[in-house]
mmCIF file of C-alpha atoms in Angstrom:
data_model
loop_
_atom_site.group_PDB
_atom_site.id
_atom_site.type_symbol
_atom_site.label_atom_id
_atom_site.label_comp_id
_atom_site.label_asym_id
_atom_site.label_seq_id
_atom_site.Cartn_x
_atom_site.Cartn_y
_atom_site.Cartn_z
ATOM 1 C CA UNK A 30 0.080 -0.012 -0.054
ATOM 2 C CA UNK A 31 2.868 2.343 0.770
ATOM 3 C CA UNK A 32 4.246 2.156 -2.812
ATOM 4 C CA UNK A 33 0.824 2.303 -4.429
ATOM 5 C CA UNK A 34 -0.093 5.357 -2.117
ATOM 6 C CA UNK A 35 2.978 7.343 -3.092
ATOM 7 C CA UNK A 36 2.158 6.702 -6.693
ATOM 8 C CA UNK A 37 -1.470 7.106 -6.614
ATOM 9 C CA UNK A 38 -3.525 9.815 -8.169
ATOM 10 C CA UNK A 39 -6.550 10.594 -10.336
ATOM 11 C CA UNK A 40 -7.046 12.014 -13.863
ATOM 12 C CA UNK A 41 -8.110 15.497 -13.422
ATOM 13 C CA UNK A 42 -8.464 19.163 -14.164
ATOM 14 C CA UNK A 43 -5.489 21.233 -13.884
ATOM 15 C CA UNK A 44 -2.283 19.686 -15.007
ATOM 16 C CA UNK A 45 -0.411 20.523 -11.648
ATOM 17 C CA UNK A 46 2.965 19.340 -12.287
ATOM 18 C CA UNK A 47 5.377 17.452 -9.685
ATOM 19 C CA UNK A 48 7.046 20.766 -8.810
ATOM 20 C CA UNK A 49 3.674 21.610 -6.881
ATOM 21 C CA UNK A 50 1.653 24.730 -7.084
ATOM 22 C CA UNK A 51 -0.685 25.468 -9.954
ATOM 23 C CA UNK A 52 -4.094 27.085 -9.735
ATOM 24 C CA UNK A 53 -7.482 26.085 -11.073
ATOM 25 C CA UNK A 54 -9.075 23.003 -9.583
ATOM 26 C CA UNK A 55 -11.519 20.548 -10.268
ATOM 27 C CA UNK A 56 -15.035 21.265 -11.369
ATOM 28 C CA UNK A 57 -14.898 24.968 -11.488
ATOM 29 C CA UNK A 58 -17.177 27.878 -11.020
ATOM 30 C CA UNK A 59 -19.566 27.695 -7.928
ATOM 31 C CA UNK A 60 -17.350 25.581 -5.552
ATOM 32 C CA UNK A 61 -17.565 26.756 -1.878
ATOM 33 C CA UNK A 62 -14.447 27.696 0.300
ATOM 34 C CA UNK A 63 -14.498 24.383 2.037
ATOM 35 C CA UNK A 64 -14.545 22.264 -1.095
ATOM 36 C CA UNK A 65 -11.625 24.308 -2.707
ATOM 37 C CA UNK A 66 -9.745 23.794 0.540
ATOM 38 C CA UNK A 67 -10.296 20.160 0.493
ATOM 39 C CA UNK A 68 -9.153 19.943 -3.168
ATOM 40 C CA UNK A 69 -5.984 21.827 -2.303
ATOM 41 C CA UNK A 70 -5.404 19.463 0.595
ATOM 42 C CA UNK A 71 -5.663 16.341 -1.601
ATOM 43 C CA UNK A 72 -3.378 17.776 -4.137
ATOM 44 C CA UNK A 73 -0.906 18.643 -1.316
ATOM 45 C CA UNK A 74 -1.051 15.201 0.142
ATOM 46 C CA UNK A 75 -0.557 13.504 -3.159
ATOM 47 C CA UNK A 76 2.233 15.827 -4.184
ATOM 48 C CA UNK A 77 3.941 15.459 -0.816
ATOM 49 C CA UNK A 78 3.856 11.599 -1.605
ATOM 50 C CA UNK A 79 5.261 12.098 -5.088
ATOM 51 C CA UNK A 80 8.061 14.429 -3.628
ATOM 52 C CA UNK A 81 8.544 11.789 -1.006
ATOM 53 C CA UNK A 82 8.069 14.282 1.664
ATOM 54 C CA UNK A 83 6.765 11.660 4.063
ATOM 55 C CA UNK A 84 6.658 14.143 7.098
ATOM 56 C CA UNK A 85 4.104 16.399 5.079
ATOM 57 C CA UNK A 86 2.187 13.323 3.824
ATOM 58 C CA UNK A 87 1.951 11.827 7.329
ATOM 59 C CA UNK A 88 0.888 15.141 8.755
ATOM 60 C CA UNK A 89 -2.022 15.416 6.321
ATOM 61 C CA UNK A 90 -3.595 11.951 7.512
ATOM 62 C CA UNK A 91 -6.021 11.730 10.267
ATOM 63 C CA UNK A 92 -4.841 10.085 13.485
ATOM 64 C CA UNK A 93 -7.235 7.245 12.586
ATOM 65 C CA UNK A 94 -5.458 6.685 9.204
ATOM 66 C CA UNK A 95 -2.010 6.734 10.868
ATOM 67 C CA UNK A 96 -3.178 4.321 13.622
ATOM 68 C CA UNK A 97 -4.743 2.014 10.915
ATOM 69 C CA UNK A 98 -1.057 1.814 9.364
ATOM 70 C CA UNK A 99 0.377 1.033 12.680
ATOM 71 C CA UNK A 100 1.740 4.545 13.562
ATOM 72 C CA UNK A 101 0.711 6.445 16.753
ATOM 73 C CA UNK A 102 2.783 9.549 15.875
ATOM 74 C CA UNK A 103 3.778 11.366 12.612
ATOM 75 C CA UNK A 104 7.427 10.187 13.127
ATOM 76 C CA UNK A 105 6.274 6.653 13.263
ATOM 77 C CA UNK A 106 4.111 7.090 10.181
ATOM 78 C CA UNK A 107 7.318 8.559 8.400
ATOM 79 C CA UNK A 108 9.444 5.489 9.626
ATOM 80 C CA UNK A 109 6.751 3.131 8.158
ATOM 81 C CA UNK A 110 6.586 4.694 4.639
ATOM 82 C CA UNK A 111 9.958 5.979 4.329
ATOM 83 C CA UNK A 112 11.863 4.022 1.741
ATOM 84 C CA UNK A 113 14.681 4.764 -0.683
ATOM 85 C CA UNK A 114 13.735 6.250 -4.163
ATOM 86 C CA UNK A 115 13.550 3.425 -6.549
ATOM 87 C CA UNK A 116 13.075 5.809 -9.717
ATOM 88 C CA UNK A 117 13.002 9.479 -10.196
ATOM 89 C CA UNK A 118 9.882 10.879 -11.974
ATOM 90 C CA UNK A 119 11.158 14.426 -12.864
ATOM 91 C CA UNK A 120 8.182 15.207 -15.184
ATOM 92 C CA UNK A 121 5.372 13.363 -13.106
ATOM 93 C CA UNK A 122 2.010 15.179 -12.861
ATOM 94 C CA UNK A 123 -0.600 15.053 -10.231
ATOM 95 C CA UNK A 124 -4.079 16.202 -11.212
ATOM 96 C CA UNK A 125 -7.439 15.983 -9.222
ATOM 97 C CA UNK A 126 -10.946 15.252 -10.417
ATOM 98 C CA UNK A 127 -14.095 16.751 -9.427
ATOM 99 C CA UNK A 128 -15.061 16.876 -5.652
ATOM 100 C CA UNK A 129 -18.274 15.082 -4.299
ATOM 101 C CA UNK A 130 -19.638 15.030 -0.818
ATOM 102 C CA UNK A 131 -19.249 11.655 0.760
ATOM 103 C CA UNK A 132 -21.574 10.148 3.597
ATOM 104 C CA UNK A 133 -20.070 8.622 6.586
ATOM 105 C CA UNK A 134 -18.922 5.113 6.194
ATOM 106 C CA UNK A 135 -17.940 2.732 8.947
ATOM 107 C CA UNK A 136 -15.282 4.638 10.966
ATOM 108 C CA UNK A 137 -14.950 7.299 8.399
ATOM 109 C CA UNK A 138 -17.026 10.665 8.978
ATOM 110 C CA UNK A 139 -18.820 12.351 6.143
ATOM 111 C CA UNK A 140 -16.486 14.631 4.010
ATOM 112 C CA UNK A 141 -15.232 15.425 0.560
ATOM 113 C CA UNK A 142 -14.420 12.568 -2.052
ATOM 114 C CA UNK A 143 -11.931 13.330 -4.614
ATOM 115 C CA UNK A 144 -10.056 11.476 -7.404
ATOM 116 C CA UNK A 145 -6.433 12.230 -7.654
ATOM 117 C CA UNK A 146 -4.409 10.865 -10.697
ATOM 118 C CA UNK A 147 -0.607 10.324 -10.785
ATOM 119 C CA UNK A 148 0.943 10.214 -14.341
ATOM 120 C CA UNK A 149 4.661 9.066 -14.180
ATOM 121 C CA UNK A 150 5.893 10.932 -17.165
ATOM 122 C CA UNK A 151 8.708 9.953 -19.444
ATOM 123 C CA UNK A 152 10.295 7.879 -16.666
ATOM 124 C CA UNK A 153 7.652 5.381 -16.819
ATOM 125 C CA UNK A 154 5.597 6.225 -19.772
ATOM 126 C CA UNK A 155 1.866 5.141 -19.563
ATOM 127 C CA UNK A 156 1.948 4.536 -15.898
ATOM 128 C CA UNK A 157 -1.020 6.053 -14.558
ATOM 129 C CA UNK A 158 -2.694 5.418 -11.191
ATOM 130 C CA UNK A 159 -5.914 6.655 -9.823
ATOM 131 C CA UNK A 160 -6.788 7.062 -6.307
ATOM 132 C CA UNK A 161 -9.945 7.987 -4.334
ATOM 133 C CA UNK A 162 -9.392 10.123 -1.145
ATOM 134 C CA UNK A 163 -11.704 11.032 1.784
ATOM 135 C CA UNK A 164 -10.990 14.465 3.103
ATOM 136 C CA UNK A 165 -12.453 15.373 6.473
ATOM 137 C CA UNK A 166 -12.179 18.790 8.272
ATOM 138 C CA UNK A 167 -9.333 19.037 10.733
ATOM 139 C CA UNK A 168 -8.390 21.648 13.175
ATOM 140 C CA UNK A 169 -7.848 25.379 12.043
ATOM 141 C CA UNK A 170 -9.869 24.703 8.756
ATOM 142 C CA UNK A 171 -7.335 22.206 7.716
ATOM 143 C CA UNK A 172 -8.421 19.255 5.504
ATOM 144 C CA UNK A 173 -7.077 15.814 6.404
ATOM 145 C CA UNK A 174 -7.010 12.472 4.287
ATOM 146 C CA UNK A 175 -8.946 9.955 6.196
ATOM 147 C CA UNK A 176 -9.308 7.060 3.666
ATOM 148 C CA UNK A 177 -7.393 6.146 0.601
ATOM 149 C CA UNK A 178 -8.732 3.660 -1.961
ATOM 150 C CA UNK A 179 -6.763 2.715 -5.250
ATOM 151 C CA UNK A 180 -9.065 2.675 -8.284
ATOM 152 C CA UNK A 181 -8.179 -0.165 -10.721
ATOM 153 C CA UNK A 182 -8.031 0.216 -14.400
ATOM 154 C CA UNK A 183 -11.485 -1.715 -14.576
ATOM 155 C CA UNK A 184 -13.244 0.965 -12.498
ATOM 156 C CA UNK A 185 -14.543 4.464 -13.699
ATOM 157 C CA UNK A 186 -12.834 7.334 -12.333
ATOM 158 C CA UNK A 187 -15.867 9.717 -12.073
ATOM 159 C CA UNK A 188 -17.317 11.171 -9.036
ATOM 160 C CA UNK A 189 -19.698 8.162 -8.697
ATOM 161 C CA UNK A 190 -16.839 5.781 -8.779
ATOM 162 C CA UNK A 191 -15.045 7.669 -6.174
ATOM 163 C CA UNK A 192 -18.324 7.791 -3.972
ATOM 164 C CA UNK A 193 -18.740 4.029 -4.402
ATOM 165 C CA UNK A 194 -14.958 3.073 -3.728
ATOM 166 C CA UNK A 195 -15.191 5.100 -0.327
ATOM 167 C CA UNK A 196 -18.189 3.458 0.649
ATOM 168 C CA UNK A 197 -17.056 -0.313 0.331
ATOM 169 C CA UNK A 198 -13.677 -0.253 1.842
#
């Protein structure tokens, strides 16, 4: 899961590159402030994984998700997922799909569901992975990743697929 998580993503909207940043966002127009912040948090989480900034990636997770992976602290989370870089992806892209509200499911509270896509670029041409993320409000208006579900190539990657994936795992 660690490797898949660091490579996970979703096809999306704005072409934000591996260097981070980039404006825009999924969906467009009438998005509210909370949804826009959730989209930014999802993109930052995924970009931290691509950049192997494990501390930022671990800080972006809820305590419940860190504990699920066997880590009680951010430092333990980093120790679990930190691994030597196998391959460099200098022109990798992380993009996001359209945000969708998701209902509470099992231990996961209601929040924003979002598809994130990772495209490896020329280092591994054709390597594209899609991931559904559940983001929930944290402290001080921050959004945190509470659930991560990889979408395989047989699954659709639209908002309904994201909602469905986050309601069955």
